[in-house]
Every structure is written in C-alpha cells, then in structure tokens.
mmCIF file with all atom_site columns, C-alpha atoms in Angstrom:
data_model
loop_
_atom_site.group_PDB
_atom_site.id
_atom_site.type_symbol
_atom_site.label_atom_id
_atom_site.label_alt_id
_atom_site.label_comp_id
_atom_site.label_asym_id
_atom_site.label_entity_id
_atom_site.label_seq_id
_atom_site.pdbx_PDB_ins_code
_atom_site.Cartn_x
_atom_site.Cartn_y
_atom_site.Cartn_z
_atom_site.occupancy
_atom_site.B_iso_or_equiv
_atom_site.pdbx_formal_charge
_atom_site.auth_seq_id
_atom_site.auth_comp_id
_atom_site.auth_asym_id
_atom_site.auth_atom_id
_atom_site.pdbx_PDB_model_num
ATOM 1   C CA . ASP A 1 1   ? -11.150 -13.270 -12.544 1.00 60.00 ? 116  ASP A CA 1
ATOM 2   C CA . GLY A 1 2   ? -7.536  -12.169 -12.216 1.00 69.00 ? 117  GLY A CA 1
ATOM 3   C CA . GLY A 1 3   ? -6.404  -11.040 -8.834  1.00 93.00 ? 118  GLY A CA 1
ATOM 4   C CA . ILE A 1 4   ? -4.410  -11.544 -5.679  1.00 96.00 ? 119  ILE A CA 1
ATOM 5   C CA . THR A 1 5   ? -5.620  -14.011 -3.078  1.00 96.00 ? 120  THR A CA 1
ATOM 6   C CA . GLN A 1 6   ? -4.391  -13.878 0.491   1.00 97.00 ? 121  GLN A CA 1
ATOM 7   C CA . SER A 1 7   ? -5.187  -16.548 3.040   1.00 95.00 ? 122  SER A CA 1
ATOM 8   C CA . PRO A 1 8   ? -6.223  -16.946 5.707   1.00 95.00 ? 123  PRO A CA 1
ATOM 9   C CA . LYS A 1 9   ? -8.190  -13.750 6.380   1.00 95.00 ? 124  LYS A CA 1
ATOM 10  C CA . TYR A 1 10  ? -7.604  -14.089 10.124  1.00 95.00 ? 125  TYR A CA 1
ATOM 11  C CA . LEU A 1 11  ? -4.762  -15.889 11.869  1.00 93.00 ? 126  LEU A CA 1
ATOM 12  C CA . PHE A 1 12  ? -3.850  -16.404 15.498  1.00 91.00 ? 127  PHE A CA 1
ATOM 13  C CA . ARG A 1 13  ? -0.348  -17.163 16.685  1.00 86.00 ? 128  ARG A CA 1
ATOM 14  C CA . LYS A 1 14  ? 0.777   -18.667 19.944  1.00 87.00 ? 129  LYS A CA 1
ATOM 15  C CA . GLU A 1 15  ? 3.983   -17.571 21.630  1.00 82.00 ? 130  GLU A CA 1
ATOM 16  C CA . GLY A 1 16  ? 7.046   -19.178 20.048  1.00 84.00 ? 131  GLY A CA 1
ATOM 17  C CA . GLN A 1 17  ? 5.165   -20.330 16.975  1.00 90.00 ? 132  GLN A CA 1
ATOM 18  C CA . ASN A 1 18  ? 5.992   -19.675 13.332  1.00 93.00 ? 133  ASN A CA 1
ATOM 19  C CA . VAL A 1 19  ? 3.068   -18.971 11.020  1.00 94.00 ? 134  VAL A CA 1
ATOM 20  C CA . THR A 1 20  ? 2.899   -18.667 7.241   1.00 96.00 ? 135  THR A CA 1
ATOM 21  C CA . LEU A 1 21  ? 0.687   -16.271 5.316   1.00 97.00 ? 136  LEU A CA 1
ATOM 22  C CA . SER A 1 22  ? -0.204  -17.214 1.767   1.00 98.00 ? 137  SER A CA 1
ATOM 23  C CA . CYS A 1 23  ? -0.237  -14.898 -1.239  1.00 98.00 ? 138  CYS A CA 1
ATOM 24  C CA . GLU A 1 24  ? -1.147  -16.151 -4.711  1.00 97.00 ? 139  GLU A CA 1
ATOM 25  C CA . GLN A 1 25  ? -1.652  -14.090 -7.873  1.00 97.00 ? 140  GLN A CA 1
ATOM 26  C CA . ASN A 1 26  ? -2.874  -15.037 -11.349 1.00 96.00 ? 141  ASN A CA 1
ATOM 27  C CA . LEU A 1 27  ? -2.058  -11.676 -12.940 1.00 94.00 ? 142  LEU A CA 1
ATOM 28  C CA . ASN A 1 28  ? 1.231   -12.950 -14.402 1.00 94.00 ? 143  ASN A CA 1
ATOM 29  C CA . HIS A 1 29  ? 3.081   -10.222 -12.500 1.00 94.00 ? 144  HIS A CA 1
ATOM 30  C CA . ASP A 1 30  ? 6.808   -10.580 -11.950 1.00 94.00 ? 145  ASP A CA 1
ATOM 31  C CA . ALA A 1 31  ? 7.099   -8.427  -8.837  1.00 95.00 ? 146  ALA A CA 1
ATOM 32  C CA . MET A 1 32  ? 5.470   -9.207  -5.504  1.00 97.00 ? 147  MET A CA 1
ATOM 33  C CA . TYR A 1 33  ? 5.559   -7.385  -2.169  1.00 97.00 ? 148  TYR A CA 1
ATOM 34  C CA . TRP A 1 34  ? 4.662   -7.836  1.500   1.00 98.00 ? 149  TRP A CA 1
ATOM 35  C CA . TYR A 1 35  ? 3.607   -4.912  3.666   1.00 98.00 ? 150  TYR A CA 1
ATOM 36  C CA . ARG A 1 36  ? 2.664   -4.569  7.286   1.00 97.00 ? 151  ARG A CA 1
ATOM 37  C CA . GLN A 1 37  ? -0.010  -2.052  8.283   1.00 95.00 ? 152  GLN A CA 1
ATOM 38  C CA . ASP A 1 38  ? -0.319  -0.835  11.866  1.00 93.00 ? 153  ASP A CA 1
ATOM 39  C CA . PRO A 1 39  ? -2.788  1.801   13.057  1.00 85.00 ? 154  PRO A CA 1
ATOM 40  C CA . GLY A 1 40  ? -1.439  5.285   12.432  1.00 76.00 ? 155  GLY A CA 1
ATOM 41  C CA . GLN A 1 41  ? 1.706   4.052   10.671  1.00 79.00 ? 156  GLN A CA 1
ATOM 42  C CA . GLY A 1 42  ? 0.691   3.464   7.069   1.00 87.00 ? 157  GLY A CA 1
ATOM 43  C CA . LEU A 1 43  ? 2.159   0.569   5.078   1.00 94.00 ? 158  LEU A CA 1
ATOM 44  C CA . ARG A 1 44  ? 5.714   -0.561  5.709   1.00 95.00 ? 159  ARG A CA 1
ATOM 45  C CA . LEU A 1 45  ? 7.616   -2.828  3.318   1.00 96.00 ? 160  LEU A CA 1
ATOM 46  C CA . ILE A 1 46  ? 8.746   -6.179  4.722   1.00 97.00 ? 161  ILE A CA 1
ATOM 47  C CA . TYR A 1 47  ? 10.130  -8.044  1.687   1.00 97.00 ? 162  TYR A CA 1
ATOM 48  C CA . TYR A 1 48  ? 9.837   -7.834  -2.063  1.00 96.00 ? 163  TYR A CA 1
ATOM 49  C CA . SER A 1 49  ? 10.665  -10.003 -5.042  1.00 96.00 ? 164  SER A CA 1
ATOM 50  C CA . GLN A 1 50  ? 11.247  -8.787  -8.586  1.00 93.00 ? 165  GLN A CA 1
ATOM 51  C CA . ILE A 1 51  ? 11.649  -12.239 -10.117 1.00 93.00 ? 166  ILE A CA 1
ATOM 52  C CA . VAL A 1 52  ? 11.339  -15.916 -9.259  1.00 95.00 ? 167  VAL A CA 1
ATOM 53  C CA . ASN A 1 53  ? 14.025  -17.269 -6.900  1.00 95.00 ? 168  ASN A CA 1
ATOM 54  C CA . ASP A 1 54  ? 15.114  -13.789 -5.884  1.00 95.00 ? 169  ASP A CA 1
ATOM 55  C CA . PHE A 1 55  ? 13.926  -11.467 -3.106  1.00 96.00 ? 170  PHE A CA 1
ATOM 56  C CA . GLN A 1 56  ? 15.187  -8.499  -1.090  1.00 96.00 ? 171  GLN A CA 1
ATOM 57  C CA . LYS A 1 57  ? 14.642  -7.202  2.411   1.00 96.00 ? 172  LYS A CA 1
ATOM 58  C CA . GLY A 1 58  ? 12.442  -4.183  2.860   1.00 95.00 ? 173  GLY A CA 1
ATOM 59  C CA . ASP A 1 59  ? 12.495  -1.721  5.733   1.00 93.00 ? 174  ASP A CA 1
ATOM 60  C CA . ILE A 1 60  ? 11.279  -4.070  8.493   1.00 95.00 ? 175  ILE A CA 1
ATOM 61  C CA . ALA A 1 61  ? 12.430  -7.571  7.500   1.00 97.00 ? 176  ALA A CA 1
ATOM 62  C CA . GLU A 1 62  ? 13.638  -8.702  10.930  1.00 96.00 ? 177  GLU A CA 1
ATOM 63  C CA . GLY A 1 63  ? 11.580  -11.611 12.238  1.00 95.00 ? 178  GLY A CA 1
ATOM 64  C CA . TYR A 1 64  ? 10.144  -12.467 8.817   1.00 97.00 ? 179  TYR A CA 1
ATOM 65  C CA . SER A 1 65  ? 11.157  -14.770 5.980   1.00 97.00 ? 180  SER A CA 1
ATOM 66  C CA . VAL A 1 66  ? 9.888   -15.338 2.429   1.00 98.00 ? 181  VAL A CA 1
ATOM 67  C CA . SER A 1 67  ? 10.367  -17.607 -0.551  1.00 97.00 ? 182  SER A CA 1
ATOM 68  C CA . ARG A 1 68  ? 9.651   -17.180 -4.252  1.00 97.00 ? 183  ARG A CA 1
ATOM 69  C CA . GLU A 1 69  ? 9.796   -20.604 -5.850  1.00 97.00 ? 184  GLU A CA 1
ATOM 70  C CA . LYS A 1 70  ? 6.955   -19.915 -8.282  1.00 96.00 ? 185  LYS A CA 1
ATOM 71  C CA . LYS A 1 71  ? 5.929   -16.759 -10.094 1.00 96.00 ? 186  LYS A CA 1
ATOM 72  C CA . GLU A 1 72  ? 2.396   -16.981 -8.713  1.00 97.00 ? 187  GLU A CA 1
ATOM 73  C CA . SER A 1 73  ? 3.252   -17.457 -5.064  1.00 98.00 ? 188  SER A CA 1
ATOM 74  C CA . PHE A 1 74  ? 5.080   -15.385 -2.423  1.00 98.00 ? 189  PHE A CA 1
ATOM 75  C CA . PRO A 1 75  ? 4.439   -16.798 1.076   1.00 98.00 ? 190  PRO A CA 1
ATOM 76  C CA . LEU A 1 76  ? 5.486   -14.859 4.175   1.00 98.00 ? 191  LEU A CA 1
ATOM 77  C CA . THR A 1 77  ? 6.549   -16.613 7.374   1.00 97.00 ? 192  THR A CA 1
ATOM 78  C CA . VAL A 1 78  ? 6.259   -14.697 10.617  1.00 95.00 ? 193  VAL A CA 1
ATOM 79  C CA . THR A 1 79  ? 8.818   -16.306 12.904  1.00 93.00 ? 194  THR A CA 1
ATOM 80  C CA . SER A 1 80  ? 8.967   -16.433 16.684  1.00 88.00 ? 195  SER A CA 1
ATOM 81  C CA . ALA A 1 81  ? 11.720  -13.798 16.458  1.00 88.00 ? 196  ALA A CA 1
ATOM 82  C CA . GLN A 1 82  ? 9.093   -11.225 15.505  1.00 88.00 ? 197  GLN A CA 1
ATOM 83  C CA . LYS A 1 83  ? 8.113   -9.984  18.957  1.00 86.00 ? 198  LYS A CA 1
ATOM 84  C CA . ASN A 1 84  ? 5.227   -7.781  17.925  1.00 90.00 ? 199  ASN A CA 1
ATOM 85  C CA . PRO A 1 85  ? 3.525   -9.556  15.023  1.00 92.00 ? 200  PRO A CA 1
ATOM 86  C CA . THR A 1 86  ? -0.018  -8.297  15.603  1.00 94.00 ? 201  THR A CA 1
ATOM 87  C CA . ALA A 1 87  ? -0.862  -6.317  12.469  1.00 95.00 ? 202  ALA A CA 1
ATOM 88  C CA . PHE A 1 88  ? -2.672  -6.336  9.142   1.00 96.00 ? 203  PHE A CA 1
ATOM 89  C CA . TYR A 1 89  ? -0.511  -7.887  6.400   1.00 97.00 ? 204  TYR A CA 1
ATOM 90  C CA . LEU A 1 90  ? -0.971  -6.924  2.769   1.00 97.00 ? 205  LEU A CA 1
ATOM 91  C CA . CYS A 1 91  ? 0.470   -8.602  -0.286  1.00 98.00 ? 206  CYS A CA 1
ATOM 92  C CA . ALA A 1 92  ? 0.824   -6.744  -3.585  1.00 97.00 ? 207  ALA A CA 1
ATOM 93  C CA . SER A 1 93  ? 2.047   -7.428  -7.100  1.00 96.00 ? 208  SER A CA 1
ATOM 94  C CA . ARG A 1 94  ? 3.043   -5.354  -10.098 1.00 94.00 ? 209  ARG A CA 1
ATOM 95  C CA . ASN A 1 95  ? 3.590   -5.774  -13.826 1.00 91.00 ? 210  ASN A CA 1
ATOM 96  C CA . THR A 1 96  ? 7.247   -4.798  -14.238 1.00 88.00 ? 211  THR A CA 1
ATOM 97  C CA . GLY A 1 97  ? 6.927   -4.726  -18.028 1.00 84.00 ? 212  GLY A CA 1
ATOM 98  C CA . ASN A 1 98  ? 5.108   -1.398  -17.819 1.00 79.00 ? 213  ASN A CA 1
ATOM 99  C CA . SER A 1 99  ? 6.563   1.315   -15.594 1.00 77.00 ? 214  SER A CA 1
ATOM 100 C CA . ASN A 1 100 ? 3.176   3.055   -15.414 1.00 81.00 ? 215  ASN A CA 1
ATOM 101 C CA . GLN A 1 101 ? 1.428   0.102   -13.824 1.00 88.00 ? 216  GLN A CA 1
ATOM 102 C CA . PRO A 1 102 ? 0.686   0.448   -10.082 1.00 93.00 ? 217  PRO A CA 1
ATOM 103 C CA . GLN A 1 103 ? 0.914   -2.206  -7.420  1.00 95.00 ? 218  GLN A CA 1
ATOM 104 C CA . HIS A 1 104 ? -2.314  -4.171  -6.893  1.00 95.00 ? 219  HIS A CA 1
ATOM 105 C CA . PHE A 1 105 ? -3.217  -5.440  -3.444  1.00 96.00 ? 220  PHE A CA 1
ATOM 106 C CA . GLY A 1 106 ? -4.835  -8.499  -1.933  1.00 96.00 ? 221  GLY A CA 1
ATOM 107 C CA . ASP A 1 107 ? -7.486  -8.296  0.795   1.00 95.00 ? 222  ASP A CA 1
ATOM 108 C CA . GLY A 1 108 ? -5.010  -8.853  3.587   1.00 96.00 ? 223  GLY A CA 1
ATOM 109 C CA . THR A 1 109 ? -4.491  -11.176 6.550   1.00 97.00 ? 224  THR A CA 1
ATOM 110 C CA . ARG A 1 110 ? -5.069  -9.983  10.089  1.00 95.00 ? 225  ARG A CA 1
ATOM 111 C CA . LEU A 1 111 ? -2.645  -11.650 12.491  1.00 94.00 ? 226  LEU A CA 1
ATOM 112 C CA . SER A 1 112 ? -3.186  -11.638 16.239  1.00 92.00 ? 227  SER A CA 1
ATOM 113 C CA . ILE A 1 113 ? -1.360  -13.111 19.213  1.00 85.00 ? 228  ILE A CA 1
ATOM 114 C CA . LEU A 1 114 ? -3.129  -15.561 21.505  1.00 80.00 ? 229  LEU A CA 1
ATOM 115 C CA . GLU B 2 1   ? 15.489  9.416   5.078   1.00 86.00 ? 1271 GLU B CA 1
ATOM 116 C CA . ASP B 2 2   ? 12.659  9.215   2.556   1.00 91.00 ? 1272 ASP B CA 1
ATOM 117 C CA . LYS B 2 3   ? 9.293   10.222  3.961   1.00 93.00 ? 1273 LYS B CA 1
ATOM 118 C CA . VAL B 2 4   ? 5.723   10.999  2.967   1.00 96.00 ? 1274 VAL B CA 1
ATOM 119 C CA . VAL B 2 5   ? 3.419   13.073  5.154   1.00 97.00 ? 1275 VAL B CA 1
ATOM 120 C CA . GLN B 2 6   ? -0.330  13.256  4.751   1.00 97.00 ? 1276 GLN B CA 1
ATOM 121 C CA . SER B 2 7   ? -2.707  15.778  6.239   1.00 97.00 ? 1277 SER B CA 1
ATOM 122 C CA . PRO B 2 8   ? -5.119  15.972  7.828   1.00 97.00 ? 1278 PRO B CA 1
ATOM 123 C CA . LEU B 2 9   ? -4.946  12.645  9.671   1.00 96.00 ? 1279 LEU B CA 1
ATOM 124 C CA . SER B 2 10  ? -8.729  12.497  9.799   1.00 96.00 ? 1280 SER B CA 1
ATOM 125 C CA . LEU B 2 11  ? -11.633 14.483  8.508   1.00 97.00 ? 1281 LEU B CA 1
ATOM 126 C CA . VAL B 2 12  ? -15.400 14.411  9.032   1.00 98.00 ? 1282 VAL B CA 1
ATOM 127 C CA . VAL B 2 13  ? -17.657 16.123  6.490   1.00 98.00 ? 1283 VAL B CA 1
ATOM 128 C CA . HIS B 2 14  ? -21.276 16.044  5.375   1.00 98.00 ? 1284 HIS B CA 1
ATOM 129 C CA . GLU B 2 15  ? -22.548 14.701  2.101   1.00 98.00 ? 1285 GLU B CA 1
ATOM 130 C CA . GLY B 2 16  ? -22.165 17.239  -0.670  1.00 98.00 ? 1286 GLY B CA 1
ATOM 131 C CA . ASP B 2 17  ? -19.088 18.895  0.821   1.00 98.00 ? 1287 ASP B CA 1
ATOM 132 C CA . THR B 2 18  ? -15.825 19.226  -1.107  1.00 98.00 ? 1288 THR B CA 1
ATOM 133 C CA . VAL B 2 19  ? -12.634 17.954  0.524   1.00 98.00 ? 1289 VAL B CA 1
ATOM 134 C CA . THR B 2 20  ? -8.940  18.409  -0.206  1.00 98.00 ? 1290 THR B CA 1
ATOM 135 C CA . LEU B 2 21  ? -6.421  15.873  1.046   1.00 98.00 ? 1291 LEU B CA 1
ATOM 136 C CA . ASN B 2 22  ? -2.739  16.735  1.150   1.00 98.00 ? 1292 ASN B CA 1
ATOM 137 C CA . CYS B 2 23  ? 0.394   14.695  0.583   1.00 98.00 ? 1293 CYS B CA 1
ATOM 138 C CA . SER B 2 24  ? 3.935   16.074  0.839   1.00 98.00 ? 1294 SER B CA 1
ATOM 139 C CA . TYR B 2 25  ? 7.061   14.056  0.163   1.00 97.00 ? 1295 TYR B CA 1
ATOM 140 C CA . GLU B 2 26  ? 10.823  14.088  0.578   1.00 96.00 ? 1296 GLU B CA 1
ATOM 141 C CA . VAL B 2 27  ? 12.172  11.266  -1.541  1.00 93.00 ? 1297 VAL B CA 1
ATOM 142 C CA . THR B 2 28  ? 15.487  10.842  -3.265  1.00 89.00 ? 1298 THR B CA 1
ATOM 143 C CA . ASN B 2 29  ? 15.192  9.652   -6.867  1.00 90.00 ? 1299 ASN B CA 1
ATOM 144 C CA . PHE B 2 30  ? 11.479  10.465  -7.037  1.00 93.00 ? 1300 PHE B CA 1
ATOM 145 C CA . ARG B 2 31  ? 9.622   8.915   -9.924  1.00 93.00 ? 1301 ARG B CA 1
ATOM 146 C CA . SER B 2 32  ? 5.874   9.265   -9.337  1.00 95.00 ? 1302 SER B CA 1
ATOM 147 C CA . LEU B 2 33  ? 3.160   9.634   -6.736  1.00 97.00 ? 1303 LEU B CA 1
ATOM 148 C CA . LEU B 2 34  ? 0.146   7.391   -6.313  1.00 97.00 ? 1304 LEU B CA 1
ATOM 149 C CA . TRP B 2 35  ? -3.176  7.692   -4.500  1.00 98.00 ? 1305 TRP B CA 1
ATOM 150 C CA . TYR B 2 36  ? -5.094  4.702   -3.152  1.00 97.00 ? 1306 TYR B CA 1
ATOM 151 C CA . LYS B 2 37  ? -8.456  4.335   -1.414  1.00 97.00 ? 1307 LYS B CA 1
ATOM 152 C CA . GLN B 2 38  ? -8.698  1.764   1.383   1.00 95.00 ? 1308 GLN B CA 1
ATOM 153 C CA . GLU B 2 39  ? -12.110 0.885   2.765   1.00 92.00 ? 1309 GLU B CA 1
ATOM 154 C CA . LYS B 2 40  ? -11.862 -2.295  4.814   1.00 83.00 ? 1310 LYS B CA 1
ATOM 155 C CA . LYS B 2 41  ? -9.311  -4.442  3.090   1.00 85.00 ? 1311 LYS B CA 1
ATOM 156 C CA . ALA B 2 42  ? -7.304  -4.004  -0.114  1.00 91.00 ? 1312 ALA B CA 1
ATOM 157 C CA . PRO B 2 43  ? -6.186  -0.505  -1.112  1.00 94.00 ? 1313 PRO B CA 1
ATOM 158 C CA . THR B 2 44  ? -7.606  0.245   -4.551  1.00 95.00 ? 1314 THR B CA 1
ATOM 159 C CA . PHE B 2 45  ? -5.692  2.364   -7.041  1.00 96.00 ? 1315 PHE B CA 1
ATOM 160 C CA . LEU B 2 46  ? -6.971  5.853   -7.834  1.00 97.00 ? 1316 LEU B CA 1
ATOM 161 C CA . PHE B 2 47  ? -4.277  7.887   -9.602  1.00 96.00 ? 1317 PHE B CA 1
ATOM 162 C CA . MET B 2 48  ? -0.659  7.819   -10.675 1.00 96.00 ? 1318 MET B CA 1
ATOM 163 C CA . LEU B 2 49  ? 0.981   11.236  -11.132 1.00 96.00 ? 1319 LEU B CA 1
ATOM 164 C CA . THR B 2 50  ? 4.303   11.639  -12.857 1.00 93.00 ? 1320 THR B CA 1
ATOM 165 C CA . SER B 2 51  ? 4.282   15.119  -14.339 1.00 88.00 ? 1321 SER B CA 1
ATOM 166 C CA . SER B 2 52  ? 3.855   18.406  -12.532 1.00 89.00 ? 1322 SER B CA 1
ATOM 167 C CA . GLY B 2 53  ? 0.761   20.531  -13.083 1.00 88.00 ? 1323 GLY B CA 1
ATOM 168 C CA . ILE B 2 54  ? -1.289  18.007  -15.034 1.00 90.00 ? 1324 ILE B CA 1
ATOM 169 C CA . GLU B 2 55  ? -4.577  17.251  -13.337 1.00 93.00 ? 1325 GLU B CA 1
ATOM 170 C CA . LYS B 2 56  ? -5.890  13.722  -13.395 1.00 95.00 ? 1326 LYS B CA 1
ATOM 171 C CA . LYS B 2 57  ? -9.631  13.320  -13.048 1.00 96.00 ? 1327 LYS B CA 1
ATOM 172 C CA . SER B 2 58  ? -12.004 10.444  -12.471 1.00 96.00 ? 1328 SER B CA 1
ATOM 173 C CA . GLY B 2 59  ? -15.611 11.384  -11.822 1.00 97.00 ? 1329 GLY B CA 1
ATOM 174 C CA . ARG B 2 60  ? -15.768 13.487  -8.674  1.00 98.00 ? 1330 ARG B CA 1
ATOM 175 C CA . LEU B 2 61  ? -12.112 12.808  -7.805  1.00 98.00 ? 1331 LEU B CA 1
ATOM 176 C CA . SER B 2 62  ? -9.163  14.750  -9.132  1.00 98.00 ? 1332 SER B CA 1
ATOM 177 C CA . SER B 2 63  ? -5.495  15.015  -8.254  1.00 98.00 ? 1333 SER B CA 1
ATOM 178 C CA . ILE B 2 64  ? -2.484  17.101  -9.154  1.00 97.00 ? 1334 ILE B CA 1
ATOM 179 C CA . LEU B 2 65  ? 1.241   16.985  -8.465  1.00 96.00 ? 1335 LEU B CA 1
ATOM 180 C CA . ASP B 2 66  ? 3.662   19.853  -7.812  1.00 95.00 ? 1336 ASP B CA 1
ATOM 181 C CA . LYS B 2 67  ? 7.223   18.558  -8.207  1.00 92.00 ? 1337 LYS B CA 1
ATOM 182 C CA . LYS B 2 68  ? 8.755   21.912  -7.345  1.00 94.00 ? 1338 LYS B CA 1
ATOM 183 C CA . GLU B 2 69  ? 7.033   22.209  -3.976  1.00 94.00 ? 1339 GLU B CA 1
ATOM 184 C CA . LEU B 2 70  ? 6.999   18.409  -3.480  1.00 96.00 ? 1340 LEU B CA 1
ATOM 185 C CA . PHE B 2 71  ? 3.331   17.838  -2.799  1.00 96.00 ? 1341 PHE B CA 1
ATOM 186 C CA . SER B 2 72  ? 0.134   16.481  -4.234  1.00 97.00 ? 1342 SER B CA 1
ATOM 187 C CA . ILE B 2 73  ? -3.520  17.053  -3.467  1.00 98.00 ? 1343 ILE B CA 1
ATOM 188 C CA . LEU B 2 74  ? -6.546  14.834  -3.901  1.00 98.00 ? 1344 LEU B CA 1
ATOM 189 C CA . ASN B 2 75  ? -9.885  16.618  -4.301  1.00 98.00 ? 1345 ASN B CA 1
ATOM 190 C CA . ILE B 2 76  ? -13.263 15.022  -3.868  1.00 98.00 ? 1346 ILE B CA 1
ATOM 191 C CA . THR B 2 77  ? -16.296 17.103  -4.831  1.00 98.00 ? 1347 THR B CA 1
ATOM 192 C CA . ALA B 2 78  ? -19.922 16.466  -3.862  1.00 98.00 ? 1348 ALA B CA 1
ATOM 193 C CA . THR B 2 79  ? -18.851 13.833  -1.332  1.00 98.00 ? 1349 THR B CA 1
ATOM 194 C CA . GLN B 2 80  ? -21.020 10.773  -0.715  1.00 98.00 ? 1350 GLN B CA 1
ATOM 195 C CA . THR B 2 81  ? -21.103 8.316   2.182   1.00 97.00 ? 1351 THR B CA 1
ATOM 196 C CA . GLY B 2 82  ? -19.407 5.801   -0.109  1.00 97.00 ? 1352 GLY B CA 1
ATOM 197 C CA . ASP B 2 83  ? -16.331 8.031   -0.155  1.00 98.00 ? 1353 ASP B CA 1
ATOM 198 C CA . SER B 2 84  ? -15.715 7.191   3.515   1.00 98.00 ? 1354 SER B CA 1
ATOM 199 C CA . ALA B 2 85  ? -12.344 5.455   3.604   1.00 97.00 ? 1355 ALA B CA 1
ATOM 200 C CA . VAL B 2 86  ? -8.668  5.882   4.348   1.00 96.00 ? 1356 VAL B CA 1
ATOM 201 C CA . TYR B 2 87  ? -6.867  7.614   1.485   1.00 97.00 ? 1357 TYR B CA 1
ATOM 202 C CA . LEU B 2 88  ? -3.216  6.663   1.115   1.00 97.00 ? 1358 LEU B CA 1
ATOM 203 C CA . CYS B 2 89  ? -0.564  8.365   -0.933  1.00 97.00 ? 1359 CYS B CA 1
ATOM 204 C CA . ALA B 2 90  ? 2.724   6.745   -1.888  1.00 97.00 ? 1360 ALA B CA 1
ATOM 205 C CA . ALA B 2 91  ? 5.859   8.175   -3.477  1.00 96.00 ? 1361 ALA B CA 1
ATOM 206 C CA . VAL B 2 92  ? 7.679   5.839   -5.851  1.00 94.00 ? 1362 VAL B CA 1
ATOM 207 C CA . THR B 2 93  ? 11.443  5.795   -6.254  1.00 92.00 ? 1363 THR B CA 1
ATOM 208 C CA . SER B 2 94  ? 13.190  5.329   -9.578  1.00 88.00 ? 1364 SER B CA 1
ATOM 209 C CA . GLY B 2 95  ? 15.134  2.151   -10.190 1.00 80.00 ? 1365 GLY B CA 1
ATOM 210 C CA . THR B 2 96  ? 13.770  -0.045  -7.429  1.00 80.00 ? 1366 THR B CA 1
ATOM 211 C CA . TYR B 2 97  ? 10.163  1.218   -7.804  1.00 86.00 ? 1367 TYR B CA 1
ATOM 212 C CA . LYS B 2 98  ? 9.930   1.163   -4.039  1.00 90.00 ? 1368 LYS B CA 1
ATOM 213 C CA . TYR B 2 99  ? 6.729   2.657   -2.606  1.00 95.00 ? 1369 TYR B CA 1
ATOM 214 C CA . ILE B 2 100 ? 6.975   4.932   0.435   1.00 95.00 ? 1370 ILE B CA 1
ATOM 215 C CA . PHE B 2 101 ? 3.545   5.326   2.001   1.00 96.00 ? 1371 PHE B CA 1
ATOM 216 C CA . GLY B 2 102 ? 2.146   8.073   4.137   1.00 96.00 ? 1372 GLY B CA 1
ATOM 217 C CA . THR B 2 103 ? 0.055   7.268   7.202   1.00 95.00 ? 1373 THR B CA 1
ATOM 218 C CA . GLY B 2 104 ? -3.194  7.994   5.359   1.00 96.00 ? 1374 GLY B CA 1
ATOM 219 C CA . THR B 2 105 ? -6.107  10.378  5.826   1.00 97.00 ? 1375 THR B CA 1
ATOM 220 C CA . ARG B 2 106 ? -9.260  8.859   7.308   1.00 96.00 ? 1376 ARG B CA 1
ATOM 221 C CA . LEU B 2 107 ? -12.305 10.482  5.718   1.00 97.00 ? 1377 LEU B CA 1
ATOM 222 C CA . LYS B 2 108 ? -15.793 10.040  7.125   1.00 98.00 ? 1378 LYS B CA 1
ATOM 223 C CA . VAL B 2 109 ? -18.749 11.400  5.183   1.00 98.00 ? 1379 VAL B CA 1
ATOM 224 C CA . LEU B 2 110 ? -21.966 11.807  7.154   1.00 97.00 ? 1380 LEU B CA 1
ATOM 225 C CA . ALA B 2 111 ? -25.373 11.498  5.517   1.00 95.00 ? 1381 ALA B CA 1
#
C-alpha cells in the first residue's frame, strides 16, 4: 500500500543529544514537510522540501535540521539546540503535479525528554 | 501575520446531534481551505474548498467557504461516537502552497 511511514513511534532524548526522526514515502510525491504539534497550538511548519536536494525553513526551524538526498526520504534531526523538543512530530507529502491534491500525513513520532 | 482561528476549541454532544465547526482566516495570497480529521495519529483529509458558496458533501459531513467574509464551516449531521476527533482547518497560500493551521476543534460525541 502507498503511504507515509514515520519511525519510531515513540522516542526519548537525553539532554545534549541529537536525535533523528525518519520519514519515508512511496507515493512518488515531490514535496515533503515536517510539522510540530503541541497541545492547543495546532500544527507548525518546521521545514519543507519541494524537490530533492533542496529544502526551506518553515516558521520554527531553529534547533532542527533536515536533508533530502532521496525523493522518498526526508529525515528530521532534533539537535541539542532545541531546548523544548517534547512534542508530536508529523511528516507530510504532496503531489506537486496537481494543485488540487492535499498534503497526506504519516502517523507521527512522539518525542519526549528523559 | 497570517492566521487561522477555529471555534469552538472543544465541544461535547450526544449521538444524533448536529454540529457546526467554524474556521476564520486572515491570509495573504489565499488559495484554498482544507479540513482534516485527526483521531489519534495522522490527520486524514476531508475537504478542499477553493470557490466561495459551493458546498462540498461527503456522507453526513459538509463544508462551505465564504471568501468575502473569510470563513468556512464544517457541518456534521446525525453525529456518531466515531466522529469524536480533533478537526483541523488549514488555509493554503498561493505560490508556496504553505499550510497555515488553526488550533483545531476537539469534538466528543457521547453515546
């Protein structure tokens, strides 16, 4: 089945540690996105990529980094510079060839601090 | 600053009731408005609205957009416990296709 796979489902980070969240899609979508969801704040855009080897900062990029070396994959690294990383992280993708296609989401990764 | 505001923040109803969820937006270069349903994990797509006044319908759910007054509503008739979820709306900007999300409305339907 086509879809977006995020892993792991749950992740714990120690102080000063970098962690990487995986996002893989087999929908052949060009565009991919990372959002952070906190209680009562909706989804906020961290980074997005419209094409391989290119990505742009979203509204809350500080303390995060991404790469887009393959069309299918858009990993997100939460660095030690991100002082409040506890949140639910959602990855999404979209078919840019059709402007009426919505973003589709993965099941998310819940990150907590130890 | 672009923003999307949803109301109410939460709502508790009984099965069979009809509910109306509201979404207002202030977005430069507005292109379209989307509704998603989020139960535990991934938001799932419900509707995309681009034109004013044209109702979109799927079963017991319907939605409409008013581009003059800058709002949209999502109606759910004959609610069921399976409708319990957070309903998110997002305004999409032209060009970058950036999504600006509201905080969501948490709906709980009691049996």
